JSON list of C-alpha atoms in Angstrom, two decimals:
[
{"chain": "A", "resi": 1414, "resn": "MET", "atom": "CA", "xyz": [-51.34, 76.79, 54.27]},
{"chain": "A", "resi": 1415, "resn": "ASP", "atom": "CA", "xyz": [-53.52, 78.32, 51.76]},
{"chain": "A", "resi": 1416, "resn": "PRO", "atom": "CA", "xyz": [-57.35, 78.56, 52.08]},
{"chain": "A", "resi": 1417, "resn": "VAL", "atom": "CA", "xyz": [-59.02, 75.59, 50.72]},
{"chain": "A", "resi": 1418, "resn": "HIS", "atom": "CA", "xyz": [-62.22, 76.71, 48.26]},
{"chain": "A", "resi": 1419, "resn": "ARG", "atom": "CA", "xyz": [-65.16, 73.72, 48.28]},
{"chain": "A", "resi": 1420, "resn": "ARG", "atom": "CA", "xyz": [-68.50, 74.27, 46.73]},
{"chain": "A", "resi": 1421, "resn": "ALA", "atom": "CA", "xyz": [-71.17, 74.57, 48.67]},
{"chain": "A", "resi": 1422, "resn": "ALA", "atom": "CA", "xyz": [-74.62, 75.06, 49.34]},
{"chain": "A", "resi": 1423, "resn": "ARG", "atom": "CA", "xyz": [-76.89, 76.21, 52.36]},
{"chain": "A", "resi": 1424, "resn": "VAL", "atom": "CA", "xyz": [-80.70, 76.34, 53.12]},
{"chain": "A", "resi": 1425, "resn": "VAL", "atom": "CA", "xyz": [-82.10, 79.02, 55.32]},
{"chain": "A", "resi": 1426, "resn": "CYS", "atom": "CA", "xyz": [-85.06, 77.57, 56.45]},
{"chain": "A", "resi": 1427, "resn": "VAL", "atom": "CA", "xyz": [-87.85, 80.04, 57.92]},
{"chain": "A", "resi": 1428, "resn": "ASP", "atom": "CA", "xyz": [-91.10, 78.79, 59.88]},
{"chain": "A", "resi": 1429, "resn": "ALA", "atom": "CA", "xyz": [-94.32, 79.82, 60.36]},
{"chain": "A", "resi": 1430, "resn": "ASP", "atom": "CA", "xyz": [-93.70, 82.09, 63.41]},
{"chain": "A", "resi": 1431, "resn": "GLY", "atom": "CA", "xyz": [-90.32, 83.88, 61.01]},
{"chain": "A", "resi": 1432, "resn": "ARG", "atom": "CA", "xyz": [-87.80, 82.37, 63.08]},
{"chain": "A", "resi": 1433, "resn": "ILE", "atom": "CA", "xyz": [-84.47, 80.74, 61.14]},
{"chain": "A", "resi": 1434, "resn": "LEU", "atom": "CA", "xyz": [-82.97, 77.15, 62.07]},
{"chain": "A", "resi": 1435, "resn": "LEU", "atom": "CA", "xyz": [-79.50, 77.14, 62.54]},
{"chain": "A", "resi": 1436, "resn": "LEU", "atom": "CA", "xyz": [-77.48, 74.18, 63.47]},
{"chain": "A", "resi": 1437, "resn": "HIS", "atom": "CA", "xyz": [-74.71, 74.12, 66.13]},
{"chain": "A", "resi": 1438, "resn": "TRP", "atom": "CA", "xyz": [-71.50, 72.27, 65.32]},
{"chain": "A", "resi": 1439, "resn": "ARG", "atom": "CA", "xyz": [-68.42, 71.65, 67.81]},
{"chain": "A", "resi": 1440, "resn": "ASP", "atom": "CA", "xyz": [-65.56, 71.21, 66.05]},
{"chain": "A", "resi": 1441, "resn": "PRO", "atom": "CA", "xyz": [-64.12, 68.07, 67.11]},
{"chain": "A", "resi": 1442, "resn": "VAL", "atom": "CA", "xyz": [-60.19, 69.52, 66.67]},
{"chain": "A", "resi": 1443, "resn": "ASP", "atom": "CA", "xyz": [-60.29, 72.92, 68.59]},
{"chain": "A", "resi": 1444, "resn": "GLY", "atom": "CA", "xyz": [-63.79, 72.66, 70.10]},
{"chain": "A", "resi": 1445, "resn": "HIS", "atom": "CA", "xyz": [-65.14, 76.33, 68.66]},
{"chain": "A", "resi": 1446, "resn": "ASP", "atom": "CA", "xyz": [-68.75, 76.46, 68.43]},
{"chain": "A", "resi": 1447, "resn": "VAL", "atom": "CA", "xyz": [-70.65, 77.17, 65.24]},
{"chain": "A", "resi": 1448, "resn": "TRP", "atom": "CA", "xyz": [-74.22, 78.30, 64.19]},
{"chain": "A", "resi": 1449, "resn": "GLU", "atom": "CA", "xyz": [-75.52, 78.06, 60.28]},
{"chain": "A", "resi": 1450, "resn": "PRO", "atom": "CA", "xyz": [-78.01, 76.90, 58.32]},
{"chain": "A", "resi": 1451, "resn": "PRO", "atom": "CA", "xyz": [-78.03, 73.76, 57.29]},
{"chain": "A", "resi": 1452, "resn": "GLY", "atom": "CA", "xyz": [-76.05, 72.54, 54.44]},
{"chain": "A", "resi": 1453, "resn": "GLY", "atom": "CA", "xyz": [-72.47, 71.19, 53.25]},
{"chain": "A", "resi": 1454, "resn": "GLY", "atom": "CA", "xyz": [-70.65, 70.34, 49.89]},
{"chain": "A", "resi": 1455, "resn": "VAL", "atom": "CA", "xyz": [-71.93, 69.55, 46.29]},
{"chain": "A", "resi": 1456, "resn": "GLU", "atom": "CA", "xyz": [-70.97, 66.33, 44.87]},
{"chain": "A", "resi": 1457, "resn": "PRO", "atom": "CA", "xyz": [-69.48, 65.84, 41.13]},
{"chain": "A", "resi": 1458, "resn": "GLY", "atom": "CA", "xyz": [-72.32, 66.24, 38.94]},
{"chain": "A", "resi": 1459, "resn": "GLU", "atom": "CA", "xyz": [-74.20, 68.14, 41.82]},
{"chain": "A", "resi": 1460, "resn": "ASP", "atom": "CA", "xyz": [-75.83, 71.28, 40.98]},
{"chain": "A", "resi": 1461, "resn": "PHE", "atom": "CA", "xyz": [-76.35, 73.24, 43.60]},
{"chain": "A", "resi": 1462, "resn": "ARG", "atom": "CA", "xyz": [-79.89, 73.40, 44.61]},
{"chain": "A", "resi": 1463, "resn": "ALA", "atom": "CA", "xyz": [-80.06, 69.91, 44.17]},
{"chain": "A", "resi": 1464, "resn": "ALA", "atom": "CA", "xyz": [-76.86, 69.63, 46.83]},
{"chain": "A", "resi": 1465, "resn": "ALA", "atom": "CA", "xyz": [-78.99, 71.89, 48.82]},
{"chain": "A", "resi": 1466, "resn": "ARG", "atom": "CA", "xyz": [-81.81, 69.65, 49.15]},
{"chain": "A", "resi": 1467, "resn": "ARG", "atom": "CA", "xyz": [-79.59, 66.73, 49.94]},
{"chain": "A", "resi": 1468, "resn": "GLU", "atom": "CA", "xyz": [-78.09, 68.34, 52.54]},
{"chain": "A", "resi": 1469, "resn": "LEU", "atom": "CA", "xyz": [-81.44, 70.05, 54.13]},
{"chain": "A", "resi": 1470, "resn": "ALA", "atom": "CA", "xyz": [-82.36, 66.43, 54.29]},
{"chain": "A", "resi": 1471, "resn": "GLU", "atom": "CA", "xyz": [-79.69, 64.26, 55.48]},
{"chain": "A", "resi": 1472, "resn": "GLU", "atom": "CA", "xyz": [-78.73, 67.00, 58.18]},
{"chain": "A", "resi": 1473, "resn": "THR", "atom": "CA", "xyz": [-82.52, 68.03, 59.53]},
{"chain": "A", "resi": 1474, "resn": "GLY", "atom": "CA", "xyz": [-85.04, 65.19, 57.58]},
{"chain": "A", "resi": 1475, "resn": "LEU", "atom": "CA", "xyz": [-87.21, 68.81, 56.69]},
{"chain": "A", "resi": 1476, "resn": "ASP", "atom": "CA", "xyz": [-88.71, 68.36, 53.11]},
{"chain": "A", "resi": 1477, "resn": "PRO", "atom": "CA", "xyz": [-86.12, 69.04, 50.75]},
{"chain": "A", "resi": 1478, "resn": "ALA", "atom": "CA", "xyz": [-89.06, 70.35, 47.96]},
{"chain": "A", "resi": 1479, "resn": "ALA", "atom": "CA", "xyz": [-89.41, 73.55, 50.52]},
{"chain": "A", "resi": 1480, "resn": "VAL", "atom": "CA", "xyz": [-85.98, 74.76, 48.85]},
{"chain": "A", "resi": 1481, "resn": "THR", "atom": "CA", "xyz": [-87.53, 77.87, 46.39]},
{"chain": "A", "resi": 1482, "resn": "GLY", "atom": "CA", "xyz": [-86.46, 80.60, 44.66]},
{"chain": "A", "resi": 1483, "resn": "PRO", "atom": "CA", "xyz": [-83.05, 81.59, 42.93]},
{"chain": "A", "resi": 1484, "resn": "SER", "atom": "CA", "xyz": [-79.84, 81.47, 45.16]},
{"chain": "A", "resi": 1485, "resn": "VAL", "atom": "CA", "xyz": [-77.89, 84.35, 47.19]},
{"chain": "A", "resi": 1486, "resn": "THR", "atom": "CA", "xyz": [-73.81, 83.94, 46.50]},
{"chain": "A", "resi": 1487, "resn": "VAL", "atom": "CA", "xyz": [-72.33, 84.45, 50.04]},
{"chain": "A", "resi": 1488, "resn": "LEU", "atom": "CA", "xyz": [-68.46, 84.93, 50.35]},
{"chain": "A", "resi": 1489, "resn": "ARG", "atom": "CA", "xyz": [-67.45, 82.38, 53.52]},
{"chain": "A", "resi": 1490, "resn": "ASP", "atom": "CA", "xyz": [-64.47, 82.38, 55.12]},
{"chain": "A", "resi": 1491, "resn": "PHE", "atom": "CA", "xyz": [-64.41, 79.80, 58.37]},
{"chain": "A", "resi": 1492, "resn": "ARG", "atom": "CA", "xyz": [-62.10, 76.89, 59.55]},
{"chain": "A", "resi": 1493, "resn": "TRP", "atom": "CA", "xyz": [-63.55, 73.46, 60.17]},
{"chain": "A", "resi": 1494, "resn": "LYS", "atom": "CA", "xyz": [-61.41, 70.50, 61.72]},
{"chain": "A", "resi": 1495, "resn": "GLY", "atom": "CA", "xyz": [-57.88, 72.50, 61.64]},
{"chain": "A", "resi": 1496, "resn": "GLN", "atom": "CA", "xyz": [-58.46, 73.66, 57.91]},
{"chain": "A", "resi": 1497, "resn": "HIS", "atom": "CA", "xyz": [-59.28, 76.62, 56.67]},
{"chain": "A", "resi": 1498, "resn": "PHE", "atom": "CA", "xyz": [-62.16, 77.49, 54.19]},
{"chain": "A", "resi": 1499, "resn": "ARG", "atom": "CA", "xyz": [-62.85, 80.57, 51.94]},
{"chain": "A", "resi": 1500, "resn": "GLY", "atom": "CA", "xyz": [-64.92, 81.07, 48.83]},
{"chain": "A", "resi": 1501, "resn": "PRO", "atom": "CA", "xyz": [-68.49, 81.49, 47.67]},
{"chain": "A", "resi": 1502, "resn": "GLU", "atom": "CA", "xyz": [-71.08, 79.40, 48.50]},
{"chain": "A", "resi": 1503, "resn": "GLU", "atom": "CA", "xyz": [-75.12, 79.38, 47.34]},
{"chain": "A", "resi": 1504, "resn": "PHE", "atom": "CA", "xyz": [-77.57, 80.18, 49.83]},
{"chain": "A", "resi": 1505, "resn": "PHE", "atom": "CA", "xyz": [-81.03, 78.63, 49.68]},
{"chain": "A", "resi": 1506, "resn": "LEU", "atom": "CA", "xyz": [-84.35, 79.54, 51.04]},
{"chain": "A", "resi": 1507, "resn": "ALA", "atom": "CA", "xyz": [-87.56, 76.97, 52.52]},
{"chain": "A", "resi": 1508, "resn": "ARG", "atom": "CA", "xyz": [-90.42, 78.02, 54.26]},
{"chain": "A", "resi": 1509, "resn": "TYR", "atom": "CA", "xyz": [-92.19, 75.54, 56.74]},
{"chain": "A", "resi": 1510, "resn": "HIS", "atom": "CA", "xyz": [-95.97, 76.36, 57.26]},
{"chain": "A", "resi": 1511, "resn": "VAL", "atom": "CA", "xyz": [-95.52, 75.11, 60.50]},
{"chain": "A", "resi": 1512, "resn": "ALA", "atom": "CA", "xyz": [-94.24, 76.68, 63.72]},
{"chain": "A", "resi": 1513, "resn": "ARG", "atom": "CA", "xyz": [-90.33, 74.62, 64.61]},
{"chain": "A", "resi": 1514, "resn": "PRO", "atom": "CA", "xyz": [-90.80, 71.32, 62.72]},
{"chain": "A", "resi": 1515, "resn": "PRO", "atom": "CA", "xyz": [-89.62, 68.60, 63.84]},
{"chain": "A", "resi": 1516, "resn": "LEU", "atom": "CA", "xyz": [-85.80, 67.67, 62.84]},
{"chain": "A", "resi": 1517, "resn": "ALA", "atom": "CA", "xyz": [-84.34, 64.24, 62.06]},
{"chain": "A", "resi": 1518, "resn": "ARG", "atom": "CA", "xyz": [-80.35, 63.28, 62.27]},
{"chain": "A", "resi": 1519, "resn": "ASP", "atom": "CA", "xyz": [-80.59, 59.74, 60.41]},
{"chain": "A", "resi": 1520, "resn": "GLY", "atom": "CA", "xyz": [-78.73, 61.10, 57.26]},
{"chain": "A", "resi": 1521, "resn": "LEU", "atom": "CA", "xyz": [-75.77, 62.40, 59.04]},
{"chain": "A", "resi": 1522, "resn": "MET", "atom": "CA", "xyz": [-72.60, 60.55, 59.17]},
{"chain": "A", "resi": 1523, "resn": "PRO", "atom": "CA", "xyz": [-70.78, 59.13, 61.66]},
{"chain": "A", "resi": 1524, "resn": "ASP", "atom": "CA", "xyz": [-68.89, 61.88, 62.83]},
{"chain": "A", "resi": 1525, "resn": "GLU", "atom": "CA", "xyz": [-71.36, 64.90, 61.95]},
{"chain": "A", "resi": 1526, "resn": "GLN", "atom": "CA", "xyz": [-73.20, 62.73, 64.71]},
{"chain": "A", "resi": 1527, "resn": "LEU", "atom": "CA", "xyz": [-70.41, 63.52, 67.53]},
{"chain": "A", "resi": 1528, "resn": "SER", "atom": "CA", "xyz": [-70.04, 67.07, 66.18]},
{"chain": "A", "resi": 1529, "resn": "LEU", "atom": "CA", "xyz": [-73.61, 68.35, 66.01]},
{"chain": "A", "resi": 1530, "resn": "ALA", "atom": "CA", "xyz": [-74.44, 69.90, 69.42]},
{"chain": "A", "resi": 1531, "resn": "GLY", "atom": "CA", "xyz": [-78.21, 70.68, 68.93]},
{"chain": "A", "resi": 1532, "resn": "HIS", "atom": "CA", "xyz": [-79.84, 73.21, 66.56]},
{"chain": "A", "resi": 1533, "resn": "ALA", "atom": "CA", "xyz": [-82.65, 76.23, 67.20]},
{"chain": "A", "resi": 1534, "resn": "TRP", "atom": "CA", "xyz": [-85.17, 78.12, 65.49]},
{"chain": "A", "resi": 1535, "resn": "LEU", "atom": "CA", "xyz": [-84.18, 81.57, 66.13]},
{"chain": "A", "resi": 1536, "resn": "SER", "atom": "CA", "xyz": [-86.38, 84.88, 65.66]},
{"chain": "A", "resi": 1537, "resn": "PRO", "atom": "CA", "xyz": [-84.33, 87.28, 63.78]},
{"chain": "A", "resi": 1538, "resn": "ALA", "atom": "CA", "xyz": [-83.18, 89.49, 66.54]},
{"chain": "A", "resi": 1539, "resn": "GLU", "atom": "CA", "xyz": [-81.92, 86.56, 68.01]},
{"chain": "A", "resi": 1540, "resn": "LEU", "atom": "CA", "xyz": [-79.44, 86.03, 65.28]},
{"chain": "A", "resi": 1541, "resn": "SER", "atom": "CA", "xyz": [-77.21, 89.50, 66.00]},
{"chain": "A", "resi": 1542, "resn": "GLY", "atom": "CA", "xyz": [-74.90, 88.53, 68.67]},
{"chain": "A", "resi": 1543, "resn": "LEU", "atom": "CA", "xyz": [-74.84, 85.22, 68.45]},
{"chain": "A", "resi": 1544, "resn": "ALA", "atom": "CA", "xyz": [-71.62, 83.71, 69.34]},
{"chain": "A", "resi": 1545, "resn": "GLY", "atom": "CA", "xyz": [-70.28, 81.40, 66.40]},
{"chain": "A", "resi": 1546, "resn": "LEU", "atom": "CA", "xyz": [-72.82, 82.73, 63.80]},
{"chain": "A", "resi": 1547, "resn": "ASP", "atom": "CA", "xyz": [-71.55, 82.28, 60.23]},
{"chain": "A", "resi": 1548, "resn": "PRO", "atom": "CA", "xyz": [-71.77, 83.78, 57.65]},
{"chain": "A", "resi": 1549, "resn": "PRO", "atom": "CA", "xyz": [-71.93, 86.83, 60.52]},
{"chain": "A", "resi": 1550, "resn": "ASP", "atom": "CA", "xyz": [-73.92, 88.82, 58.06]},
{"chain": "A", "resi": 1551, "resn": "LEU", "atom": "CA", "xyz": [-76.68, 86.08, 57.86]},
{"chain": "A", "resi": 1552, "resn": "ALA", "atom": "CA", "xyz": [-79.25, 89.02, 58.63]},
{"chain": "A", "resi": 1553, "resn": "GLU", "atom": "CA", "xyz": [-77.96, 90.25, 55.47]},
{"chain": "A", "resi": 1554, "resn": "VAL", "atom": "CA", "xyz": [-77.90, 86.67, 54.04]},
{"chain": "A", "resi": 1555, "resn": "ILE", "atom": "CA", "xyz": [-81.56, 86.50, 54.77]},
{"chain": "A", "resi": 1556, "resn": "SER", "atom": "CA", "xyz": [-82.82, 89.71, 53.38]},
{"chain": "A", "resi": 1557, "resn": "ARG", "atom": "CA", "xyz": [-81.11, 89.52, 50.05]},
{"chain": "A", "resi": 1558, "resn": "LEU", "atom": "CA", "xyz": [-83.33, 86.27, 49.32]},
{"chain": "A", "resi": 1559, "resn": "GLY", "atom": "CA", "xyz": [-86.15, 88.02, 49.79]},
{"chain": "A", "resi": 1560, "resn": "THR", "atom": "CA", "xyz": [-87.00, 87.21, 53.34]},
{"chain": "A", "resi": 1561, "resn": "PRO", "atom": "CA", "xyz": [-86.73, 90.41, 55.49]},
{"chain": "A", "resi": 1562, "resn": "PRO", "atom": "CA", "xyz": [-86.26, 89.67, 58.99]},
{"chain": "A", "resi": 1563, "resn": "ALA", "atom": "CA", "xyz": [-89.18, 90.25, 61.36]},
{"chain": "A", "resi": 1564, "resn": "SER", "atom": "CA", "xyz": [-89.10, 91.72, 64.67]},
{"chain": "A", "resi": 1565, "resn": "ALA", "atom": "CA", "xyz": [-88.77, 89.70, 67.92]}
]
C-alpha cells in the first residue's frame, strides 16, 4: 500500500530551562512507542499556524499564543495505527517562560486519551538515543527553528 500524506503541523515547545516537550504515544495497533512534539492534521480551510495552535491547545492545554515565528518544513515518514504516512509537515516554535509548564489533556479525543502514554520535558542532550523519537533528527529541526540545543 502506498504511503498516505496528510497536511500536518507540530510545535516544538521550549520551557524556561531549555527543555523540549515531547508527547509519548503508544500505537494501539502494534504497541510501538512514539515520542514527538505536539501537533496533528490540518483541517480543511485551516492554515498551518492555526492548526499548530489548535493542536497544541487540544493536546497539552498550553497557551497557543506562544506559537511564533516562521515554520520549518520537515519530511516525516512513520507508521501509526497500521497506516504508513509520508510527507512534509510544518514545525513551529513555542517558548514558555516557566520551567515545565503543567499540561492538560482536556482537548484530546477519546482514542487519543487511550493512546497517550505520557509526556516529558527533556533536555536537548536527552533527545539523542531516545527510542521512538520522531522525527529522529529533532535536534536538527530545533536548530533550524533558531533554538540551538543547549547542553544538558
